């Protein structure tokens, strides 16, 4: 009996060692040559400080003390984000009734502007007549950005025409298939396709775009969840599930260490199947877009992390990343 138990223990030990060897990053070559890239969520913007993180809340009030004039999803905001070290800027789009993509975050304009109504139900001209700094409230009751950003909502065509020094991750705010069809048509033009890093958001428009543009990558919530669950179950064997191939995988910082092979074996394994890794901030269950937004969080990003860091504070994380490189 003892002999059987010893043999069993030896087999178990060998299996454990085998799994460890297949998933440790200690033996990954060329790690010191990796460069961490940064995604600036909405560009340079004002940070919401309220407690209601739900999708229906107004995240323009309250915000941190207003110390700059950049407003999210505007062309100056994107340009400044690239200047500060962003490789990719995440932007949000809505297809208007006149078949133009407006770049704006909220489902309605009521929160941030002096207008009212559903964003995608308004023409581009109507949207561009609004003051998008109108609702920004830093708790002083003075609304210091009012009157300074009238006409600042750009169309996606206007953004692309700027030919900025980086790429865009495009977020579909709706679930309308027609938005995916329209974006795919835009991306048939090489000068536009080259500016788009990827797409994500509403399942139907995201998948429609990905099917129509074969070399484009992106993800939706259901696909991402399927990928991560399957990888947690099977990744110990070095196997990468189909739902994790040719896509983009976003991993919250507080769950990253559970990914088999984290960090460098994991990123190399996914890179080999055409997938990029984005490291986001800690997930708290609210659905709020948390990022790597302070020096302590950035210090926990693995050295020479071969992926993208998602941040709401490119003005802080961009320079920190440059210094680390």
Short mmCIF file of C-alpha atoms in Angstrom, two decimals:
data_model
loop_
_atom_site.label_atom_id
_atom_site.label_comp_id
_atom_site.label_asym_id
_atom_site.label_seq_id
_atom_site.Cartn_x
_atom_site.Cartn_y
_atom_site.Cartn_z
CA UNK A 1 0.00 0.00 0.00
CA UNK A 2 2.83 2.37 0.88
CA UNK A 3 4.49 1.67 -2.46
CA UNK A 4 1.27 2.54 -4.31
CA UNK A 5 0.88 5.76 -2.32
CA UNK A 6 4.47 6.76 -3.07
CA UNK A 7 3.97 6.15 -6.77
CA UNK A 8 0.74 8.12 -6.72
CA UNK A 9 2.46 10.99 -4.91
CA UNK A 10 5.26 10.93 -7.49
CA UNK A 11 2.76 11.08 -10.35
CA UNK A 12 0.90 13.96 -8.71
CA UNK A 13 4.18 15.80 -8.13
CA UNK A 14 5.21 15.33 -11.75
CA UNK A 15 1.84 16.62 -12.94
CA UNK A 16 2.12 19.68 -10.71
CA UNK A 17 5.65 20.36 -11.90
CA UNK A 18 4.54 19.93 -15.50
CA UNK A 19 1.70 22.42 -15.10
CA UNK A 20 4.03 24.86 -13.33
CA UNK A 21 6.67 24.58 -16.06
CA UNK A 22 4.07 25.13 -18.77
CA UNK A 23 2.74 28.27 -17.10
CA UNK A 24 5.63 30.00 -15.37
CA UNK A 25 6.99 33.16 -16.96
CA UNK A 26 10.50 32.47 -15.62
CA UNK A 27 11.66 30.87 -18.84
CA UNK A 28 10.06 33.25 -21.35
CA UNK A 29 12.83 34.60 -23.57
CA UNK A 30 13.15 38.22 -24.65
CA UNK A 31 10.96 39.66 -21.90
CA UNK A 32 13.27 42.66 -21.51
CA UNK A 33 12.45 43.65 -25.09
CA UNK A 34 8.71 44.02 -24.41
CA UNK A 35 7.10 47.44 -24.44
CA UNK A 36 3.91 48.24 -22.58
CA UNK A 37 1.35 50.19 -24.60
CA UNK A 38 -1.38 52.45 -23.27
CA UNK A 39 -5.06 52.94 -24.15
CA UNK A 40 -6.49 56.30 -23.08
CA UNK A 41 -10.16 55.76 -22.26
CA UNK A 42 -12.10 58.68 -23.88
CA UNK A 43 -8.86 60.66 -24.25
CA UNK A 44 -8.03 63.32 -21.65
CA UNK A 45 -11.12 63.99 -19.57
CA UNK A 46 -12.55 64.99 -16.22
CA UNK A 47 -12.86 62.22 -13.63
CA UNK A 48 -16.23 61.40 -12.09
CA UNK A 49 -16.14 61.31 -8.27
CA UNK A 50 -19.72 60.33 -7.46
CA UNK A 51 -20.83 57.05 -5.96
CA UNK A 52 -23.47 56.06 -8.55
CA UNK A 53 -21.53 54.04 -11.13
CA UNK A 54 -24.56 52.65 -12.93
CA UNK A 55 -24.99 53.15 -16.65
CA UNK A 56 -27.95 55.47 -16.10
CA UNK A 57 -26.12 57.87 -13.77
CA UNK A 58 -24.81 61.26 -14.87
CA UNK A 59 -21.05 60.95 -14.72
CA UNK A 60 -20.48 64.63 -15.48
CA UNK A 61 -21.49 65.59 -11.95
CA UNK A 62 -19.61 65.67 -9.69
CA UNK A 63 -16.11 65.55 -11.14
CA UNK A 64 -12.70 66.32 -9.72
CA UNK A 65 -11.68 70.01 -9.56
CA UNK A 66 -11.48 71.24 -13.15
CA UNK A 67 -7.85 72.02 -13.96
CA UNK A 68 -7.82 71.62 -17.74
CA UNK A 69 -10.07 72.41 -20.69
CA UNK A 70 -10.11 68.98 -22.36
CA UNK A 71 -13.44 67.21 -22.69
CA UNK A 72 -13.73 63.52 -23.45
CA UNK A 73 -14.31 62.32 -27.02
CA UNK A 74 -13.32 65.65 -28.56
CA UNK A 75 -10.53 66.12 -31.07
CA UNK A 76 -8.34 68.28 -28.75
CA UNK A 77 -8.75 65.64 -26.04
CA UNK A 78 -7.62 62.87 -28.40
CA UNK A 79 -4.65 64.89 -29.67
CA UNK A 80 -3.51 65.62 -26.13
CA UNK A 81 -3.84 61.95 -25.16
CA UNK A 82 -1.55 60.91 -28.01
CA UNK A 83 0.91 63.65 -27.07
CA UNK A 84 0.98 62.32 -23.52
CA UNK A 85 1.94 58.82 -24.66
CA UNK A 86 -1.24 57.00 -25.63
CA UNK A 87 -0.84 54.37 -28.33
CA UNK A 88 -4.62 53.98 -28.67
CA UNK A 89 -7.49 56.29 -27.73
CA UNK A 90 -10.88 54.74 -26.94
CA UNK A 91 -13.85 56.67 -28.37
CA UNK A 92 -17.63 56.17 -28.39
CA UNK A 93 -19.88 56.40 -31.42
CA UNK A 94 -23.59 56.79 -32.28
CA UNK A 95 -25.06 56.57 -35.80
CA UNK A 96 -27.32 59.60 -36.32
CA UNK A 97 -30.49 59.71 -38.50
CA UNK A 98 -28.41 61.34 -41.26
CA UNK A 99 -26.14 58.27 -41.28
CA UNK A 100 -23.12 59.95 -39.71
CA UNK A 101 -21.25 58.64 -36.69
CA UNK A 102 -21.19 61.20 -33.88
CA UNK A 103 -18.43 60.74 -31.30
CA UNK A 104 -20.03 61.11 -27.87
CA UNK A 105 -20.29 58.84 -24.84
CA UNK A 106 -23.76 59.08 -23.32
CA UNK A 107 -26.93 57.39 -24.55
CA UNK A 108 -28.74 60.73 -24.09
CA UNK A 109 -27.46 64.30 -24.19
CA UNK A 110 -29.31 65.39 -21.05
CA UNK A 111 -26.45 64.87 -18.61
CA UNK A 112 -23.54 66.65 -20.27
CA UNK A 113 -25.15 69.22 -22.54
CA UNK A 114 -27.78 71.94 -22.66
CA UNK A 115 -29.92 69.68 -24.85
CA UNK A 116 -32.25 66.76 -24.28
CA UNK A 117 -33.08 63.44 -25.92
CA UNK A 118 -31.53 60.23 -27.17
CA UNK A 119 -28.19 60.85 -28.83
CA UNK A 120 -28.63 58.69 -31.92
CA UNK A 121 -32.04 60.19 -32.65
CA UNK A 122 -30.54 63.62 -33.34
CA UNK A 123 -28.81 64.86 -36.47
CA UNK A 124 -25.13 65.66 -36.43
CA UNK A 125 -25.95 69.36 -36.91
CA UNK A 126 -28.22 69.30 -33.87
CA UNK A 127 -25.57 67.56 -31.78
CA UNK A 128 -22.89 69.97 -32.90
CA UNK A 129 -25.02 72.92 -31.80
CA UNK A 130 -24.85 71.72 -28.19
CA UNK A 131 -22.56 72.86 -25.38
CA UNK A 132 -20.92 69.65 -24.17
CA UNK A 133 -19.27 71.32 -21.19
CA UNK A 134 -22.63 72.53 -19.88
CA UNK A 135 -23.18 69.77 -17.31
CA UNK A 136 -19.64 69.46 -15.93
CA UNK A 137 -19.87 70.19 -12.21
CA UNK A 138 -16.84 70.09 -9.95
CA UNK A 139 -18.86 70.68 -6.82
CA UNK A 140 -18.42 74.44 -6.77
CA UNK A 141 -21.77 75.16 -8.37
CA UNK A 142 -20.11 77.42 -10.93
CA UNK A 143 -20.08 75.05 -13.96
CA UNK A 144 -16.75 76.47 -15.19
CA UNK A 145 -16.84 74.74 -18.61
CA UNK A 146 -20.13 76.21 -19.79
CA UNK A 147 -19.96 78.12 -23.06
CA UNK A 148 -16.47 76.86 -23.90
CA UNK A 149 -17.28 73.73 -25.90
CA UNK A 150 -20.18 74.56 -28.18
CA UNK A 151 -19.92 72.56 -31.40
CA UNK A 152 -17.21 70.28 -30.04
CA UNK A 153 -18.91 66.93 -30.78
CA UNK A 154 -16.98 65.59 -33.79
CA UNK A 155 -18.10 63.15 -36.42
CA UNK A 156 -15.99 60.03 -36.87
CA UNK A 157 -15.06 61.31 -40.33
CA UNK A 158 -13.68 64.48 -38.75
CA UNK A 159 -11.64 62.45 -36.28
CA UNK A 160 -10.15 60.32 -39.03
CA UNK A 161 -9.39 63.40 -41.14
CA UNK A 162 -7.02 64.63 -38.42
CA UNK A 163 -4.67 61.66 -39.06
CA UNK A 164 -3.49 61.60 -35.45
CA UNK A 165 -0.39 59.87 -34.16
CA UNK A 166 -2.01 56.64 -33.01
CA UNK A 167 -5.05 54.40 -33.42
CA UNK A 168 -8.59 54.25 -32.07
CA UNK A 169 -10.55 51.61 -30.18
CA UNK A 170 -14.17 52.21 -31.16
CA UNK A 171 -17.00 51.54 -28.74
CA UNK A 172 -20.50 50.90 -30.10
CA UNK A 173 -22.91 52.40 -27.58
CA UNK A 174 -25.95 50.73 -29.14
CA UNK A 175 -26.95 47.20 -30.10
CA UNK A 176 -28.10 48.19 -33.58
CA UNK A 177 -26.74 45.96 -36.35
CA UNK A 178 -26.90 48.84 -38.83
CA UNK A 179 -24.11 50.60 -36.96
CA UNK A 180 -21.79 47.66 -37.60
CA UNK A 181 -22.73 47.67 -41.29
CA UNK A 182 -22.04 51.40 -41.56
CA UNK A 183 -18.68 51.23 -39.80
CA UNK A 184 -17.58 48.25 -41.89
CA UNK A 185 -18.34 50.26 -45.02
CA UNK A 186 -16.21 53.13 -43.74
CA UNK A 187 -13.34 50.79 -43.00
CA UNK A 188 -13.20 49.56 -46.58
CA UNK A 189 -11.18 52.70 -47.21
CA UNK A 190 -7.51 51.96 -46.37
CA UNK A 191 -6.85 55.41 -44.93
CA UNK A 192 -9.59 54.82 -42.37
CA UNK A 193 -8.96 51.14 -41.67
CA UNK A 194 -5.38 51.90 -40.64
CA UNK A 195 -6.55 54.24 -37.91
CA UNK A 196 -8.73 51.67 -36.12
CA UNK A 197 -7.10 49.34 -33.61
CA UNK A 198 -10.31 47.49 -32.79
CA UNK A 199 -14.01 47.61 -31.94
CA UNK A 200 -16.11 46.55 -28.97
CA UNK A 201 -19.43 47.16 -27.25
CA UNK A 202 -22.90 46.18 -28.43
CA UNK A 203 -22.86 42.56 -29.59
CA UNK A 204 -24.69 42.91 -32.90
CA UNK A 205 -22.77 45.90 -34.33
CA UNK A 206 -19.46 44.57 -33.02
CA UNK A 207 -19.87 41.14 -34.57
CA UNK A 208 -21.24 42.59 -37.80
CA UNK A 209 -18.12 44.74 -38.17
CA UNK A 210 -15.75 41.90 -37.33
CA UNK A 211 -17.37 39.58 -39.86
CA UNK A 212 -17.19 42.22 -42.61
CA UNK A 213 -13.61 43.32 -41.86
CA UNK A 214 -11.60 40.08 -41.54
CA UNK A 215 -8.34 41.60 -40.29
CA UNK A 216 -10.03 43.63 -37.53
CA UNK A 217 -10.16 42.49 -33.92
CA UNK A 218 -12.66 43.29 -31.21
CA UNK A 219 -14.85 41.89 -28.46
CA UNK A 220 -18.24 42.06 -26.83
CA UNK A 221 -19.21 41.24 -23.24
CA UNK A 222 -20.57 37.76 -23.94
CA UNK A 223 -17.57 36.73 -26.03
CA UNK A 224 -15.11 38.06 -23.47
CA UNK A 225 -16.80 36.24 -20.60
CA UNK A 226 -16.86 33.00 -22.58
CA UNK A 227 -13.17 33.35 -23.35
CA UNK A 228 -12.10 34.00 -19.77
CA UNK A 229 -14.24 31.23 -18.26
CA UNK A 230 -12.99 28.65 -20.75
CA UNK A 231 -9.39 29.77 -20.38
CA UNK A 232 -9.56 29.50 -16.59
CA UNK A 233 -10.80 25.93 -17.00
CA UNK A 234 -8.38 24.82 -19.75
CA UNK A 235 -5.44 27.22 -19.87
CA UNK A 236 -3.35 25.17 -17.44
CA UNK A 237 -2.69 22.80 -20.35
CA UNK A 238 -1.51 25.67 -22.61
CA UNK A 239 -4.68 25.29 -24.67
CA UNK A 240 -6.29 28.53 -25.85
CA UNK A 241 -10.06 28.20 -26.45
CA UNK A 242 -11.49 29.27 -29.80
CA UNK A 243 -13.33 32.17 -28.15
CA UNK A 244 -9.93 33.60 -27.13
CA UNK A 245 -8.44 33.52 -30.65
CA UNK A 246 -8.10 36.49 -33.02
CA UNK A 247 -9.67 38.86 -30.55
CA UNK A 248 -8.91 41.29 -27.74
CA UNK A 249 -9.02 40.10 -24.14
CA UNK A 250 -9.54 42.59 -21.33
CA UNK A 251 -8.44 41.36 -17.90
CA UNK A 252 -9.18 43.26 -14.64
CA UNK A 253 -6.06 43.84 -12.57
CA UNK A 254 -7.47 42.09 -9.50
CA UNK A 255 -8.14 38.90 -11.53
CA UNK A 256 -5.02 38.88 -13.69
CA UNK A 257 -2.96 36.61 -11.44
CA UNK A 258 -5.57 33.86 -11.93
CA UNK A 259 -4.86 33.72 -15.66
CA UNK A 260 -2.76 30.65 -16.44
CA UNK A 261 0.72 31.80 -17.45
CA UNK A 262 0.36 35.33 -16.13
CA UNK A 263 1.95 37.59 -17.14
CA UNK A 264 4.43 36.88 -19.95
CA UNK A 265 3.51 33.28 -20.77
CA UNK A 266 -0.12 34.40 -20.94
CA UNK A 267 0.49 37.31 -23.32
CA UNK A 268 2.80 35.23 -25.53
CA UNK A 269 0.28 32.39 -25.63
CA UNK A 270 -2.51 34.72 -26.75
CA UNK A 271 -0.27 36.61 -29.16
CA UNK A 272 0.45 33.31 -30.90
CA UNK A 273 -3.28 32.97 -31.70
CA UNK A 274 -3.73 36.58 -32.84
CA UNK A 275 -5.02 38.07 -29.59
CA UNK A 276 -4.01 41.21 -27.69
CA UNK A 277 -4.32 41.59 -23.92
CA UNK A 278 -5.60 44.73 -22.22
CA UNK A 279 -5.00 45.12 -18.49
CA UNK A 280 -7.83 47.15 -16.94
CA UNK A 281 -8.33 48.42 -13.42
CA UNK A 282 -9.78 46.37 -10.60
CA UNK A 283 -13.31 45.11 -11.28
CA UNK A 284 -15.80 45.89 -8.50
CA UNK A 285 -18.91 44.37 -10.05
CA UNK A 286 -20.53 47.70 -10.98
CA UNK A 287 -19.67 47.57 -14.67
CA UNK A 288 -17.93 50.94 -14.37
CA UNK A 289 -14.87 51.33 -16.61
CA UNK A 290 -12.09 51.20 -14.05
CA UNK A 291 -8.56 51.80 -15.28
CA UNK A 292 -4.96 51.79 -14.15
CA UNK A 293 -5.40 55.30 -12.84
CA UNK A 294 -2.81 55.96 -10.15
CA UNK A 295 0.89 55.37 -9.47
CA UNK A 296 0.22 52.46 -7.09
CA UNK A 297 -1.89 50.60 -9.66
CA UNK A 298 0.69 51.22 -12.37
CA UNK A 299 3.47 49.94 -10.10
CA UNK A 300 1.62 46.60 -10.03
CA UNK A 301 1.71 46.30 -13.82
CA UNK A 302 4.38 43.66 -14.53
CA UNK A 303 7.69 44.99 -15.80
CA UNK A 304 7.91 44.73 -19.60
CA UNK A 305 4.22 43.81 -19.78
CA UNK A 306 3.61 42.87 -23.40
CA UNK A 307 0.10 44.20 -23.68
CA UNK A 308 -2.01 47.33 -23.29
CA UNK A 309 -2.82 49.23 -20.11
CA UNK A 310 -6.28 50.83 -19.93
CA UNK A 311 -6.34 54.20 -18.17
CA UNK A 312 -8.64 57.13 -17.48
CA UNK A 313 -5.62 59.26 -16.55
CA UNK A 314 -3.31 59.32 -19.52
CA UNK A 315 -1.82 62.55 -18.18
CA UNK A 316 -0.40 60.50 -15.27
CA UNK A 317 0.08 57.00 -16.70
CA UNK A 318 1.53 58.10 -20.06
CA UNK A 319 4.60 59.76 -18.52
CA UNK A 320 5.00 56.94 -15.97
CA UNK A 321 5.02 54.40 -18.78
CA UNK A 322 7.53 56.45 -20.78
CA UNK A 323 9.82 56.62 -17.75
CA UNK A 324 9.59 52.88 -17.16
CA UNK A 325 10.43 52.07 -20.80
#
